[in-house]
Coordinates of C-alpha atoms and ligand atoms in Angstrom, one line a residue:
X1 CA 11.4 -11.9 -100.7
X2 CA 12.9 -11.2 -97.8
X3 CA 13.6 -13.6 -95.0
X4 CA 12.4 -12.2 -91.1
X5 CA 15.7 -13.7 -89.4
X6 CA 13.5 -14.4 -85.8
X7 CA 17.2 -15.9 -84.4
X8 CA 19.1 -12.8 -85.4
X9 CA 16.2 -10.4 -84.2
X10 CA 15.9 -12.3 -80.5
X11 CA 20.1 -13.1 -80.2
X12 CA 20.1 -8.6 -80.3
X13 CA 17.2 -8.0 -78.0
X14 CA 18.9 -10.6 -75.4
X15 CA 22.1 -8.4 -75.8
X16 CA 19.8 -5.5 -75.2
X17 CA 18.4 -7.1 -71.6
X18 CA 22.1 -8.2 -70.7
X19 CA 23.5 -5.0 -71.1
X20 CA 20.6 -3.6 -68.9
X21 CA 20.3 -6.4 -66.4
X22 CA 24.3 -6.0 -65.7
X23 CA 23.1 -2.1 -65.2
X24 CA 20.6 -3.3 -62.4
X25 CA 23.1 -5.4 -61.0
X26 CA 25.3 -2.7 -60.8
X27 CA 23.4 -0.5 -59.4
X28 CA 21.2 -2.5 -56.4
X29 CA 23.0 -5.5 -56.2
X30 CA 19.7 -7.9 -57.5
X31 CA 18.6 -9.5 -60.9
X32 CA 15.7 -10.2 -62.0
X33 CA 14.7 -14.0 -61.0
X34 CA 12.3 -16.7 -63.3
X35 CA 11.1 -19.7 -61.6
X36 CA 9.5 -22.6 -63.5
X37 CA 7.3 -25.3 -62.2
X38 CA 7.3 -28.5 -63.5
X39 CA 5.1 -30.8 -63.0
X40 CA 5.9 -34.2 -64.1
X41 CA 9.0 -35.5 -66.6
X42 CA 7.1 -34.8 -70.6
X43 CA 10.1 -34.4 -72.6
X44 CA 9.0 -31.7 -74.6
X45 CA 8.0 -30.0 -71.3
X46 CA 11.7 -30.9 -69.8
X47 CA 13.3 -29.0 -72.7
X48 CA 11.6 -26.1 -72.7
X49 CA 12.7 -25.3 -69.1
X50 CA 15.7 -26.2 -69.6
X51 CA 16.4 -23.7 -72.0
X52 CA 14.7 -21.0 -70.4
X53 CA 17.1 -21.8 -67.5
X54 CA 19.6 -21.2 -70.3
X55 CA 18.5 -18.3 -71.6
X56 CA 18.6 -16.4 -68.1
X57 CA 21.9 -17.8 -67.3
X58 CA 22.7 -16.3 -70.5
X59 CA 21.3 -12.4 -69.8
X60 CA 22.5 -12.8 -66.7
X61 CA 19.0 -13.2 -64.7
X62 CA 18.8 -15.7 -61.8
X63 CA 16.3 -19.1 -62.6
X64 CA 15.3 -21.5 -60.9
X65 CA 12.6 -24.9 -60.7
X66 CA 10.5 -26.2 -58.8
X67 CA 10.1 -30.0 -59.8
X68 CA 6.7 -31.7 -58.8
X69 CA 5.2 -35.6 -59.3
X70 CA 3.3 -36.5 -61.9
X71 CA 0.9 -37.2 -58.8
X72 CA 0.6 -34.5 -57.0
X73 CA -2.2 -32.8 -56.1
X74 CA -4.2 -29.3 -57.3
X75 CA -4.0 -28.6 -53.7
X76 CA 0.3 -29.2 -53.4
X77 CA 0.6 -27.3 -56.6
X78 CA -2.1 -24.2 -55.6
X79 CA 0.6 -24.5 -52.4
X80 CA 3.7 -24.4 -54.3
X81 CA 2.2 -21.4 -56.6
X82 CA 1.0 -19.5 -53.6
X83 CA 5.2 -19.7 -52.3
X84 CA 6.2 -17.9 -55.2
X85 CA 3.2 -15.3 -55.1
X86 CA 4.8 -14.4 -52.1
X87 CA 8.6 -14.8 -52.2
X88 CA 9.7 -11.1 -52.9
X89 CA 13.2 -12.9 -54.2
X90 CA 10.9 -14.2 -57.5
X91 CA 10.1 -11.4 -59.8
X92 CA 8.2 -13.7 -62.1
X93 CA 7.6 -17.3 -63.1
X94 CA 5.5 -19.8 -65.4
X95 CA 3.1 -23.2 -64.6
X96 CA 5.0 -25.4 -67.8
X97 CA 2.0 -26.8 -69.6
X98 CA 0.0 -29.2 -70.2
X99 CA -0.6 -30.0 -66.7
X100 CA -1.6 -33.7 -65.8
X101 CA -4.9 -34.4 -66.7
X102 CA -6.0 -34.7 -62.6
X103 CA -5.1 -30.9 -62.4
X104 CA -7.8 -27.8 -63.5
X105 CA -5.6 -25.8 -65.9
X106 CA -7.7 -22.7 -65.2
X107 CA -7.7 -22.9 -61.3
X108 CA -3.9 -23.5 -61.4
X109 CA -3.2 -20.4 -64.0
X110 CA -6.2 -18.2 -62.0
X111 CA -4.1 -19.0 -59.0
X112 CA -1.0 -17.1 -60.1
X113 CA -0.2 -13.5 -59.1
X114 CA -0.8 -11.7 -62.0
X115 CA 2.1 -9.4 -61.1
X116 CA 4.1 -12.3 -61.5
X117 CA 2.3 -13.9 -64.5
X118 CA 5.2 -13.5 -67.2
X119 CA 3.3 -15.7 -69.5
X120 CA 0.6 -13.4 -69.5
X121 CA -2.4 -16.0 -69.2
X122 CA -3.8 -14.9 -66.4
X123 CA -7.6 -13.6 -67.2
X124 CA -6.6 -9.9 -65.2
X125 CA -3.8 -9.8 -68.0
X126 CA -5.4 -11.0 -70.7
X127 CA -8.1 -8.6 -70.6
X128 CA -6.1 -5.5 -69.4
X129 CA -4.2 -6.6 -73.3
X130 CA -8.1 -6.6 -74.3
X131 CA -8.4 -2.6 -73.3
X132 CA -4.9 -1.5 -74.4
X133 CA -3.6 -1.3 -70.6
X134 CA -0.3 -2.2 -69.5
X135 CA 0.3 -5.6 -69.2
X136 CA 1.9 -8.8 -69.7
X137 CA 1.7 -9.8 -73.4
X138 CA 1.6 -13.9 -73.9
X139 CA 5.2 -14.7 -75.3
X140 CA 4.4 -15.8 -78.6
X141 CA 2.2 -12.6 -79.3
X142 CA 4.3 -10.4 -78.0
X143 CA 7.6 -11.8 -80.0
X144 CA 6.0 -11.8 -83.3
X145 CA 4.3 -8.2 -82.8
X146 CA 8.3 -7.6 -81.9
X147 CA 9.4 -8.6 -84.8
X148 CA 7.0 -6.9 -87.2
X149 CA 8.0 -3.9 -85.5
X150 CA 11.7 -4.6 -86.0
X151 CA 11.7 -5.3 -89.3
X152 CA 9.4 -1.7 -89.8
X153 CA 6.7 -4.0 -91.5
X154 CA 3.8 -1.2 -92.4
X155 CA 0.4 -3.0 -90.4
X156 CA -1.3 -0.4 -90.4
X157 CA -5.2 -0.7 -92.2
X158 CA -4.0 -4.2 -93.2
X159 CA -5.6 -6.9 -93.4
X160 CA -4.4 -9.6 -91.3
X161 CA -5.3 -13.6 -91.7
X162 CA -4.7 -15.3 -88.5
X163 CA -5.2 -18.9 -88.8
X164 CA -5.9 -20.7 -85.4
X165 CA -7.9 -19.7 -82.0
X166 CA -5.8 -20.5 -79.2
X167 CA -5.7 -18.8 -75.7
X168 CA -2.3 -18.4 -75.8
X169 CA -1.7 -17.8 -80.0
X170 CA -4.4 -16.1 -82.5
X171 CA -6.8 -14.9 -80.0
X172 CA -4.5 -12.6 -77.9
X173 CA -2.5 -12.1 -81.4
X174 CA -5.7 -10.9 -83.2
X175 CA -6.8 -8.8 -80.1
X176 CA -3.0 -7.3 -80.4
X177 CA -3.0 -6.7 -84.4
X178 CA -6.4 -5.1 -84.5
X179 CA -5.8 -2.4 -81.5
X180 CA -4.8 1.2 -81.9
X181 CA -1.2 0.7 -81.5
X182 CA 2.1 0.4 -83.4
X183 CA 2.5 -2.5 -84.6
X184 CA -1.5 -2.6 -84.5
X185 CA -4.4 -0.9 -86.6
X186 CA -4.7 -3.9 -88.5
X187 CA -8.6 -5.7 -89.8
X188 CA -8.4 -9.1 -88.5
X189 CA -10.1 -12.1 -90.0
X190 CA -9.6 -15.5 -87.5
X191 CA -10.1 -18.5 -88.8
X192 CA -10.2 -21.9 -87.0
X193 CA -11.7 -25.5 -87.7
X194 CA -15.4 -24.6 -88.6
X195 CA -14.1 -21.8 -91.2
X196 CA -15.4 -22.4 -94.7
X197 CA -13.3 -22.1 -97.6
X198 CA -10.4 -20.9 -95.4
X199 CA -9.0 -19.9 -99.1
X200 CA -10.9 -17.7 -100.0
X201 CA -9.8 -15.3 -96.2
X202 CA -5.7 -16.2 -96.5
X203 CA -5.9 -15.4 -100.4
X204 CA -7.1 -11.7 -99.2
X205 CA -4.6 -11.2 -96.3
X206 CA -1.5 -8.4 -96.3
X207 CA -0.4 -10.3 -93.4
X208 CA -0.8 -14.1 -93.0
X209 CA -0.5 -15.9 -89.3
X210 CA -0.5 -19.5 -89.5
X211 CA -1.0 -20.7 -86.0
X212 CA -2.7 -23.7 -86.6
X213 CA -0.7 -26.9 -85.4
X214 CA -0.7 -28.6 -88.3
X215 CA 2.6 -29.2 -90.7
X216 CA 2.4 -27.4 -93.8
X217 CA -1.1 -26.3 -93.7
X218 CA -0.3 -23.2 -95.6
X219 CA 0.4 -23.8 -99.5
X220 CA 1.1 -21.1 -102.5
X221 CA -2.2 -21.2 -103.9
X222 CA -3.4 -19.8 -100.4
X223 CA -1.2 -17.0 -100.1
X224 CA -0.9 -13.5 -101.9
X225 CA 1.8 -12.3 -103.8
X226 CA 3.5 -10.1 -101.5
X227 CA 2.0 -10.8 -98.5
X228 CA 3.5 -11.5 -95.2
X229 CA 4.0 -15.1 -94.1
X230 CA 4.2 -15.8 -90.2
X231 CA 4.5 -19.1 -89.3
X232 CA 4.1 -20.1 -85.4
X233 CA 3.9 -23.9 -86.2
X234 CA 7.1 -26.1 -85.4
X235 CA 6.8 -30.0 -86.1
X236 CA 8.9 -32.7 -86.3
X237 CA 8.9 -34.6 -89.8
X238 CA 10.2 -37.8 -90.3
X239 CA 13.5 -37.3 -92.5
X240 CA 16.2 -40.3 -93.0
X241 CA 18.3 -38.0 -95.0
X242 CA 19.1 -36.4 -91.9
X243 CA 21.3 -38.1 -89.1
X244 CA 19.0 -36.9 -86.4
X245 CA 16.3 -39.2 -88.0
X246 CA 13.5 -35.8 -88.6
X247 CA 13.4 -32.3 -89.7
X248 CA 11.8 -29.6 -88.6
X249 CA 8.5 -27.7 -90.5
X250 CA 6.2 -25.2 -89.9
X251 CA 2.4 -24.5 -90.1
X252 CA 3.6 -23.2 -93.6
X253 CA 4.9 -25.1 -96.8
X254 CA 7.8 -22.9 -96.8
X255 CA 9.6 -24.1 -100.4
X256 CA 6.2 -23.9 -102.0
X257 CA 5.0 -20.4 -100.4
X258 CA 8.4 -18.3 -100.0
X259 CA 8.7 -17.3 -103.5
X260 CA 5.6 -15.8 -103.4
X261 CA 6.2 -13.3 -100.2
X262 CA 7.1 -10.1 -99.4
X263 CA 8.8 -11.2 -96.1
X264 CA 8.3 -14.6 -94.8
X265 CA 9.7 -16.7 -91.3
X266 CA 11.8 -19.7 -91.5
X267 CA 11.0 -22.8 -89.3
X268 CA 13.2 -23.4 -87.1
X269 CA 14.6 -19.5 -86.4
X270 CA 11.7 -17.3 -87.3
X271 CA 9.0 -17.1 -84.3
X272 CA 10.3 -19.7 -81.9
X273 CA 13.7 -17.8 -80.8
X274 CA 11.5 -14.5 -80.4
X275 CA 8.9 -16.4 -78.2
X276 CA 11.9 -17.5 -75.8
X277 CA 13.2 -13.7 -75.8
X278 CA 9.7 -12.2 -74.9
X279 CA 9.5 -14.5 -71.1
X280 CA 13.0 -12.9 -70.3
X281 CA 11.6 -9.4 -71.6
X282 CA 8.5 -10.0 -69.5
X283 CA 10.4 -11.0 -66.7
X284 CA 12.6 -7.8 -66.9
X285 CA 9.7 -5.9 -66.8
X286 CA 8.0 -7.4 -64.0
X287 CA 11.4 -6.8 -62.0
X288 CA 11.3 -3.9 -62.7
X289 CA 7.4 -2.8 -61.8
X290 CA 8.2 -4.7 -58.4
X291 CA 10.2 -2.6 -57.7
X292 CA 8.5 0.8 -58.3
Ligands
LIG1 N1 4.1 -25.0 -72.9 C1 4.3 -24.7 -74.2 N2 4.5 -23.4 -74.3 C2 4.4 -22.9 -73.1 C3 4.5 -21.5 -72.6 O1 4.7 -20.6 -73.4 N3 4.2 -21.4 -71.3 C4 3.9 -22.4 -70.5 N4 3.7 -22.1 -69.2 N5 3.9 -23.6 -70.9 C5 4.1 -23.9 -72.2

């Protein structure tokens, strides 16, 4: 069994997009800029911008944040999106979801210039990723299909289990796996909450995708010897033994289900660091299409 290391994997792509955003620096004086907007204080939310402030700062990419009221409108949000559409100084930047609950998801994600949709949920990119035509891939998608390539995993005419339906997860991951492209050429099965005898699919799958949102969903008896074991999930668990109070699990019982895999990812360090690498490698990219 080998362990997919998803922190070693995204800390050598970020050197890979330093060394070239330095290069663009060099040579035109610019970097490629992320905005975020925030809407509201959700802790989770306030984290994850935060570190993908970080994570320019630390490629050398300029960030920034726009920081709106719990109360504001669709309309001052469509406003504050349709700045950013236009300012040529932004290459790229991301709605943090959720959203309030006043505020129409789609509208607000339909609003975004897809040229400047790094999260790749805009419907133009999503189905452009449907035909196979260039566009932005969806971060989590794109940094496990990353690191199946990196690690030279074989997909090809395998058949891959992905457990869960989301916009942003299984669906664009299965549309990804199953196309005629390296990493690709896979059979997809996706299963989601009105699946019978989920068992019965992951026990046939070469390559298992648990992106399901629930903690240790995915035990041995489930899983194929040999097969590969992705796990998107991350969850807090409730752990006195450690001084922070929880620990951290997966979609995946990992202790239960490791033994029995070819190559499996750890929770934290597998998918999540590759997820954060993917919006900067997006970001690069839409830099430097801008620019063409
Ligand atoms: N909330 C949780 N994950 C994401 C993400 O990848 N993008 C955005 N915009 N919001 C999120």
């Amino acid at each position: 069994m080998q362990i997919i290391d998803g922190k070693a994997v995204a800390a050598a792509i970020k050197e890979e997009i330093k060394a070239e955003v330095a290069q663009i620096i060099d040579n035109t004086d610019e970097s490629p800029h992320l905005s975020a907007i925030l809407v509201g204080h959700d802790p989770a939310s306030e984290t994850y911008v935060a570190s993908k402030e970080k994570d320019c700062k630390s490629v050398g990419m300029m960030s920034s944040v726009y920081r709106l009221s719990e109360r504001t409108t669709e309309s001052e949000l469509l406003e504050t999106i349709n700045f950013l559409n236009q300012d040529e100084e932004i290459n790229g930047f991301i709605v943090q979801l959720p959203l309030p609950r006043h505020i129409n998801v789609e509208k607000i994600i339909g609003s975004i210039d897809p040229k400047k949709d790094v999260d790749g949920f805009h419907p133009y990119n999503l189905g452009k990723m449907m035909l196979g035509q260039e566009s932005f891939f969806p971060a989590t998608p794109y940094g496990i299909v990353e690191l199946l390539r990196r690690y030279k995993i074989d997909t090809a005419g395998k058949h891959c289990v992905v457990l869960g339906r989301s916009n942003i997860v299984g669906t664009p991951l299965s549309v990804m796996l199953s196309r005629k492209s390296d990493p690709g050429n896979c059979t997809v099965t996706i299963c989601h909450s009105q699946t019978r005898n989920i068992k019965e699919h992951t026990t046939q799958a070469d390559i298992l995708i648990a992106a399901i949102g629930q903690p240790e969903f995915v035990t041995a008896d489930m899983v194929k010897e040999g097969a590969v074991v992705i796990d998107v999930g991350i969850h807090r668990i409730a752990d006195q033994s450690k001084r922070s109070g929880y620990s951290l699990t997966g979609d995946v019982n990992y202790n239960e289900v490791a033994a029995k895999c070819s190559y499996i990812t750890p929770v934290p360090g597998g998918v999540g660091p590759m997820t954060s690498v993917a919006l900067l490698m997006n970001t690069l990219k839409a830099f430097k299409a801008n620019r063409k």
